[in-house]
Tab-separated table of C-alpha atoms in Angstrom:
chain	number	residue	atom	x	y	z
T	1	UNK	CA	-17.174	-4.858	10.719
T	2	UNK	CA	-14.065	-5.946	8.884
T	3	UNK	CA	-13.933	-3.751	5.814
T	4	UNK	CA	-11.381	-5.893	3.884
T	5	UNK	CA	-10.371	-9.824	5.236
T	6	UNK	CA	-8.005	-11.693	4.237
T	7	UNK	CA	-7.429	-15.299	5.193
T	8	UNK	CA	-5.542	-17.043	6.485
T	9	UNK	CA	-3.747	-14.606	7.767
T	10	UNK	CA	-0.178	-16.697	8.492
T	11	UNK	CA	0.772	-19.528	6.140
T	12	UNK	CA	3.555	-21.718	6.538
T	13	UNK	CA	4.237	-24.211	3.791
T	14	UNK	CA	7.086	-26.642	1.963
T	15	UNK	CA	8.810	-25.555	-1.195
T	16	UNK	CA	7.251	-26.795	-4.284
T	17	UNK	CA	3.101	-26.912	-2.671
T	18	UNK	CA	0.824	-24.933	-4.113
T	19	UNK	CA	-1.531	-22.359	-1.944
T	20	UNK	CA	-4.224	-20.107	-2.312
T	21	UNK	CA	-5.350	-16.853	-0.311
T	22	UNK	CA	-8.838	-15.506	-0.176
T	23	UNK	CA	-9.657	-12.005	0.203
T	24	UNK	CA	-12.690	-10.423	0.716
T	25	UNK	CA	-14.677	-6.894	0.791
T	26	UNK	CA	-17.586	-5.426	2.122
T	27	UNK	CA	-17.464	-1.676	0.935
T	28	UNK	CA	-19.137	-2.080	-2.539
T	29	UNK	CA	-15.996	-1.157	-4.397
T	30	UNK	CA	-15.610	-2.846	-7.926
T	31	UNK	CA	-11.499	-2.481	-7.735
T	32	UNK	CA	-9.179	-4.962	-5.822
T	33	UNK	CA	-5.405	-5.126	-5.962
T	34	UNK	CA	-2.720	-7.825	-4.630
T	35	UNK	CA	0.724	-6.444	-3.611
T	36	UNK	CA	3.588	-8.396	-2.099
T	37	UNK	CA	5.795	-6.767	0.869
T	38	UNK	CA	9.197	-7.906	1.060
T	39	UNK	CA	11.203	-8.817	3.761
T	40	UNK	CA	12.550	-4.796	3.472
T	41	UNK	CA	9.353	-3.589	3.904
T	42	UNK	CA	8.947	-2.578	0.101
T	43	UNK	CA	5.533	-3.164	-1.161
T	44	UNK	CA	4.571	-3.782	-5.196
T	45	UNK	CA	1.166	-4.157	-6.740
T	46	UNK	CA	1.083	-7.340	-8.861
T	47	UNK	CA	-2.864	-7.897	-9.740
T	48	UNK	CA	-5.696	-5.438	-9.734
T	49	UNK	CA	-9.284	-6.326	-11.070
T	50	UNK	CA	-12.257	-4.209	-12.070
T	51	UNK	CA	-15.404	-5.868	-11.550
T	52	UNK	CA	-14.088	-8.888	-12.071
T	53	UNK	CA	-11.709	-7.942	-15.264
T	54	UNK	CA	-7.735	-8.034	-14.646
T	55	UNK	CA	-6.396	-4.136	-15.534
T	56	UNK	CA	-3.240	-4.527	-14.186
T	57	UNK	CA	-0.825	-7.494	-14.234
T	58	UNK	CA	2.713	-6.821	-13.482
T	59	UNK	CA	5.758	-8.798	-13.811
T	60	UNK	CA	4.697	-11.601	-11.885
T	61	UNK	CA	5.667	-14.931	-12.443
T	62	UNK	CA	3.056	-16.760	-14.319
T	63	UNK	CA	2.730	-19.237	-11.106
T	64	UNK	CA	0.959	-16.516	-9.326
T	65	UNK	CA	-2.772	-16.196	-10.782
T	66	UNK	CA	-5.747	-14.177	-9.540
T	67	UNK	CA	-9.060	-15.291	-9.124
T	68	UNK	CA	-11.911	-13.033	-9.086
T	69	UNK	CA	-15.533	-14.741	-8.773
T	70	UNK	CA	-17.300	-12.099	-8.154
T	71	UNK	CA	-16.262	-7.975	-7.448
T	72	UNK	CA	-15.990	-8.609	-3.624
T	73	UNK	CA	-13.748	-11.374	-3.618
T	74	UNK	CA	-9.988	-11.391	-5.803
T	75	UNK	CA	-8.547	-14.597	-4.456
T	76	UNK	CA	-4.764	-15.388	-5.074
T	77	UNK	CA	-3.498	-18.827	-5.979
T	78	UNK	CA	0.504	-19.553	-6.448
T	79	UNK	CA	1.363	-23.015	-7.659
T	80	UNK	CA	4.856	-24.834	-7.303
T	81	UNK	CA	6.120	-22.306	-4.357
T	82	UNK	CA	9.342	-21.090	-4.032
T	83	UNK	CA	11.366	-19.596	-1.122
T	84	UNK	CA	11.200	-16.328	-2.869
T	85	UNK	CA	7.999	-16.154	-2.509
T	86	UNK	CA	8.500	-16.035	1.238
T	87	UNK	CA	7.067	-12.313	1.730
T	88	UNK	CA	3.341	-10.526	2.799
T	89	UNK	CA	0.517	-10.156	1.131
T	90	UNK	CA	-2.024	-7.643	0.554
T	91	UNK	CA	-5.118	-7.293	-0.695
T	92	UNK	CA	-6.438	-3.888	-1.401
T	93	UNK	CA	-9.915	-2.446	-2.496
T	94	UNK	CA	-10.870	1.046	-3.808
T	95	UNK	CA	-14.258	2.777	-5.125
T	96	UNK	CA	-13.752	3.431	-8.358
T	97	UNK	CA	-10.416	2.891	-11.262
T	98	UNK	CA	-9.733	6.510	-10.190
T	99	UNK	CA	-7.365	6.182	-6.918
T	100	UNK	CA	-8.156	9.265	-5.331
T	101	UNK	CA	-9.954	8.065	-3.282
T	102	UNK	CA	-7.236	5.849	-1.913
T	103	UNK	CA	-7.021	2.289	-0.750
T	104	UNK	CA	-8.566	-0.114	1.490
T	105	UNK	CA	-5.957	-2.967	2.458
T	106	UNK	CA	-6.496	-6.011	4.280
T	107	UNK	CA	-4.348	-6.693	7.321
T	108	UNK	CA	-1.807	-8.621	5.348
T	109	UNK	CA	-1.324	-12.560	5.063
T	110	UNK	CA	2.399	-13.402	5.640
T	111	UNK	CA	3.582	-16.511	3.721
T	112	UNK	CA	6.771	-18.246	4.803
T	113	UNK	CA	7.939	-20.907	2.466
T	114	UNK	CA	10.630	-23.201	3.722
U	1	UNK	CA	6.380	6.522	-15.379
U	2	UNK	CA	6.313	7.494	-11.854
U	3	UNK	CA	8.586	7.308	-8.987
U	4	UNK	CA	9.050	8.104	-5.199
U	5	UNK	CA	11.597	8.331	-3.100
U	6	UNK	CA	11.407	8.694	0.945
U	7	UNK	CA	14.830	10.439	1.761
U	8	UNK	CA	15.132	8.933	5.262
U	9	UNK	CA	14.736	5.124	6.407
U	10	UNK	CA	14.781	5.901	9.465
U	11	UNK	CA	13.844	8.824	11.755
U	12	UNK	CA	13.910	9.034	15.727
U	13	UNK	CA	12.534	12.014	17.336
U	14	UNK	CA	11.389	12.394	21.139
U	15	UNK	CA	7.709	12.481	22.393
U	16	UNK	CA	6.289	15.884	22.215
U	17	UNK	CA	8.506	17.546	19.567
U	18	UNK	CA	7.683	18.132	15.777
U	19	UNK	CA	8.045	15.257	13.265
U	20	UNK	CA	9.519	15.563	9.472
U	21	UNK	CA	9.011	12.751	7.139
U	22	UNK	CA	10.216	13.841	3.534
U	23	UNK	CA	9.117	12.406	0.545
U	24	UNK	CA	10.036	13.220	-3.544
U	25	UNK	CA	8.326	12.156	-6.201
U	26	UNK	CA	7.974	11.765	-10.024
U	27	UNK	CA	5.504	11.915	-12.087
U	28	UNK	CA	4.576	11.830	-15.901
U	29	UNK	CA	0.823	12.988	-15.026
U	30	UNK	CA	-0.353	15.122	-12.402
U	31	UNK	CA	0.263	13.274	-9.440
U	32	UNK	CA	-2.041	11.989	-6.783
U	33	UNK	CA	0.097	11.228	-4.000
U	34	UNK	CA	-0.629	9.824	-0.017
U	35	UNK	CA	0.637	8.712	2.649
U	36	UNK	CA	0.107	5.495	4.919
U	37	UNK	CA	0.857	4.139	8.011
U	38	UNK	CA	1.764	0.913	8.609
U	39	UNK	CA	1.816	0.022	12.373
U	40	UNK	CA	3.900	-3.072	13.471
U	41	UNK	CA	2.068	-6.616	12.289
U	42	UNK	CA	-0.653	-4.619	10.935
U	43	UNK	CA	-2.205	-3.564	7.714
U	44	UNK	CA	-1.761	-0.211	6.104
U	45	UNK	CA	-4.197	2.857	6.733
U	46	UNK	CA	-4.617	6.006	4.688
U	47	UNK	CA	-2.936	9.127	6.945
U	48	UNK	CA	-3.959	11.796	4.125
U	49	UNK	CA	-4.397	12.187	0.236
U	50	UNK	CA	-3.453	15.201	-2.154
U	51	UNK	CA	-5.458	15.228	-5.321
U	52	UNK	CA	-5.068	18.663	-6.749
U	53	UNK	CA	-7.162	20.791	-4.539
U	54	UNK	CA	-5.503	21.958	-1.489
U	55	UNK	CA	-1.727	22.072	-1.305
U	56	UNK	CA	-1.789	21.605	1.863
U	57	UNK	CA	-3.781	18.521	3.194
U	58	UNK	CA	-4.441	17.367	6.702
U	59	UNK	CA	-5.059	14.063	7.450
U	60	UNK	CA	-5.849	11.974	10.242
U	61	UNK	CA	-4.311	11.662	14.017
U	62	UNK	CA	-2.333	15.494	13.548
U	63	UNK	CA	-0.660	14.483	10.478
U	64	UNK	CA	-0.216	17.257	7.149
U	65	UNK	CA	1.218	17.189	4.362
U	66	UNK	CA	2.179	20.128	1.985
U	67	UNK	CA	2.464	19.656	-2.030
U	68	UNK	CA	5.426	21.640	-3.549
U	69	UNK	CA	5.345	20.892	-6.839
U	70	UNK	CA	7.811	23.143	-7.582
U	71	UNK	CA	10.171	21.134	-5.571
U	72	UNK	CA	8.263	17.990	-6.615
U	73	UNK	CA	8.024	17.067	-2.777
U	74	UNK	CA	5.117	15.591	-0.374
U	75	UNK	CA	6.756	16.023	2.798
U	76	UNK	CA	4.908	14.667	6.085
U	77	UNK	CA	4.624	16.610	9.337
U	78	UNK	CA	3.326	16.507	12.931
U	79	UNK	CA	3.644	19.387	15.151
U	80	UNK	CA	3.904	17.216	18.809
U	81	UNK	CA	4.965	13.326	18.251
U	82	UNK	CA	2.964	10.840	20.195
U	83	UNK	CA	4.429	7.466	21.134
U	84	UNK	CA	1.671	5.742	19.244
U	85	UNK	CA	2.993	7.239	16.004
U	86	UNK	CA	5.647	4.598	16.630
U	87	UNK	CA	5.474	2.773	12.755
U	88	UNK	CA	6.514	2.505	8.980
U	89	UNK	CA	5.416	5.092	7.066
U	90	UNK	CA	4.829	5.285	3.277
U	91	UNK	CA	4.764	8.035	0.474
U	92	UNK	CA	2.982	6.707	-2.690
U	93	UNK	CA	2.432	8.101	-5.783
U	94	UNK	CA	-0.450	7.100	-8.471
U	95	UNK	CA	-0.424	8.321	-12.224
U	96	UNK	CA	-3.327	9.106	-14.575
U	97	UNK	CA	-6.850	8.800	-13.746
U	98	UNK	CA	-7.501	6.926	-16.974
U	99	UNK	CA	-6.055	3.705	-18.148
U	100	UNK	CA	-3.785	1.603	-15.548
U	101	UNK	CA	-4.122	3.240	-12.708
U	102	UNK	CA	-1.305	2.093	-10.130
U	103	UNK	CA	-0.232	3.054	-6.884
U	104	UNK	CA	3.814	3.296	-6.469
U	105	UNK	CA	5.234	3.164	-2.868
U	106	UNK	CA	8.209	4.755	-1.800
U	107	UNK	CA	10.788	2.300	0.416
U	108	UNK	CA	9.272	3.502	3.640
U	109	UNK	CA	10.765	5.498	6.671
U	110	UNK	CA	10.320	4.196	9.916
U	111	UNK	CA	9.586	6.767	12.787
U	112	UNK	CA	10.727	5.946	16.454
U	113	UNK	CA	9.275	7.754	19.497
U	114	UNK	CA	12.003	8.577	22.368
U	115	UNK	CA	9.583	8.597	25.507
């Protein structure tokens, strides 16, 4: 069973669309994170939720919002897309605010903006 | 305000002999610090954690790690490299366990098998 899915998992769209992807988990965990990868293979959280609360927004442009229905899903829109966004995305999960435990990611959507 | 730094991009070694992977890091707090793999097209998957019990910490597939904190470093070892440890591999830090908990990841270093 697919601890955390993301879909889809390649998306290829036009400068100035807007797009959403969906992740989802099935480990009871109440904490979910979004990080982008960059084309140099540096990654960088930009959401995380707590049962459905945002703790941690970084520097993202406001385009990018989170969406988190309920505390297995943290779905990630971006309006007006631009070729920087171009770039992979993951969605993490964890057990608890306290990372020891470490983190469940997704296997990555990869977003190519042209 | 945390930090980490992974001292090599890149690192080649041949099947069967010991692998290095060196990682420093910073840290306001006492750290919790990891290491994942990322294999090529593929998510990432915890190799080991180090949250201030053991210094040194064994993970999964062979993999250790040893916390020096007098030399602030998490380095990553393997006595005998297999070729499927062929991928990117990163050093992350996190900060407090209260408040905004974050995970920072270091640039990567990416580990080639010589069959």
């Amino acid at each position: 069973d697919t601890a955390v899915s993301q879909t889809p998992k390649y998306l290829v769209t036009q400068m100035g669309n807007d797009k959403s992807i969906k992740c989802e988990q099935n480990l009871g965990h109440d904490t979910m994170y979004w990080y982008k990868q960059d084309s140099k293979k540096f990654l960088k959280i930009m959401f995380s939720y707590n049962n459905k609360e945002l703790i941690i927004n970084e520097t993202v442009p406001n385009r990018f919002s989170p969406k988190s229905p309920d505390k297995a899903h943290l779905n990630l829109h971006i309006n007006s897309l631009e070729l920087g966004d171009s770039a992979v995305y993951f969605c993490a999960s964890s057990q608890e605010r306290d990372l020891n435990r470490g983190q469940y990611f997704g296997p990555g959507t990869r977003l190519t903006v042209l | 305000a945390q930090s980490v730094t992974q001292l090599d991009s890149h690192v080649s070694v041949s099947e069967g002999t010991p692998v290095l992977l060196r990682c420093n890091y910073s840290s306001s707090y006492s750290p919790s610090l990891f290491w994942y793999v990322q294999h090529p097209n593929k998510g990432l998957q915890l190799l080991l954690k180090y949250t201030s019990a053991a210094t040194l910490v064994k993970g999964i597939n062979g993999f250790e790690a040893e916390f020096k904190k007098s030399e602030t470093s998490f380095h990553l070892t393997k006595p005998s490299a297999h070729m499927s440890d062929a991928a990117e591999y990163f050093c992350v830090v996190s900060g407090s366990n209260f408040g905004n908990e974050k995970l920072t990841f270091g640039t990567g270093t990416r580990l080639t098998i010589i069959p």
